[in-house]
Phi, psi and omega in degrees: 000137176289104191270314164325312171325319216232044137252152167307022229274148173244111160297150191054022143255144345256031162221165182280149199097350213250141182236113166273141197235117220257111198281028180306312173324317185283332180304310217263343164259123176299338203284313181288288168008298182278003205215333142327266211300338209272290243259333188283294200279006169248346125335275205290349203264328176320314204286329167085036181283143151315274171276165159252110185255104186277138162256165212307172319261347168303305177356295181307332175281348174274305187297332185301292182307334166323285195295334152265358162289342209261323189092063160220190186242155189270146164210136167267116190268088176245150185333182186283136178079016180279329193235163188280193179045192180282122193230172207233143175222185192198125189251140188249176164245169164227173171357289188233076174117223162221193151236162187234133191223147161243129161221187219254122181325345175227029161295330177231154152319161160248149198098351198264130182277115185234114160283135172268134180262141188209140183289317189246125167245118160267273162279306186127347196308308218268320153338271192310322163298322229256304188299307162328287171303339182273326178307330190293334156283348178107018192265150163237135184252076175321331181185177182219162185196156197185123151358277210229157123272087178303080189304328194271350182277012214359061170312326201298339200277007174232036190224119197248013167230160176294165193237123183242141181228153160329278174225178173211148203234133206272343195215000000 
């Protein structure tokens, strides 16, 4: 199956210039939905991971279900003030200024092995923090994985484990 046939792109989202590639579309047909994730856990299942940590907020809709097609367990990297309780955070730089990534202080184990999940890898930054934060708790992190891949944004060289993506898209 052609999974791309079944992404969106919208132009001039969510600025003009900006070409978005919207996977609702892929979500919303059951057969490419299952023929995604099933293409996902066998990409993802090499790496062995305990959890799967998606981040906020598409990220979730591929990790959660990854992780539970894979039988591991979900954990969410999400912006600041998001999750309850005590959480370890992590500040980045971006373009222009920074950001903040969080997960909940006893989300991971030390040892446990967690791939990180995202529907899109772009430029890479909010990637590379999530593998950064999660080592910093004590995950081994083996690999990252994403939907879709903007191939022209070179994210990936700022991603410091491999990276398996669906599809990618070069412009």
């Amino acid at each position: 199956m052609d999974l791309k046939a079944h992404i969106r792109g919208i132009p001039d989202f969510p600025k003009p210039g900006i070409l978005f590639y919207d996977i609702a579309t892929l979500l919303r047909d059951a057969d490419a939905w299952q023929v995604a994730m099933g293409r996902m856990a066998r990409a993802v299942r090499v790496h062995q991971p305990d959890l799967i940590a998606g981040i906020e907020s598409r990220g979730f809709l591929i990790a959660a279900p990854l992780a539970l097609k894979l039988g591991c367990g979900f954990i969410m990297v999400r912006k600041p003030r998001k999750l309850p309780g005590p959480t370890i955070g992590h500040d980045y730089a971006l373009e222009y200024g920074t950001d903040r990534i969080e997960v909940q202080a006893d989300a991971v184990q030390p040892g446990q092995r967690v791939v990180v999940v995202d529907d899109l890898l772009a430029t890479g930054g909010t990637m590379a923090a999530a593998i950064e934060l999660l080592r910093k708790i004590g995950a081994v992190v083996p690999a990252a994985a994403a939907l879709i891949e903007l191939t022209f944004l070179n994210g990936r060289s700022k991603v410091p484990v491999p990276v398996d993506t669906l599809m990618k898209y070069d412009e």
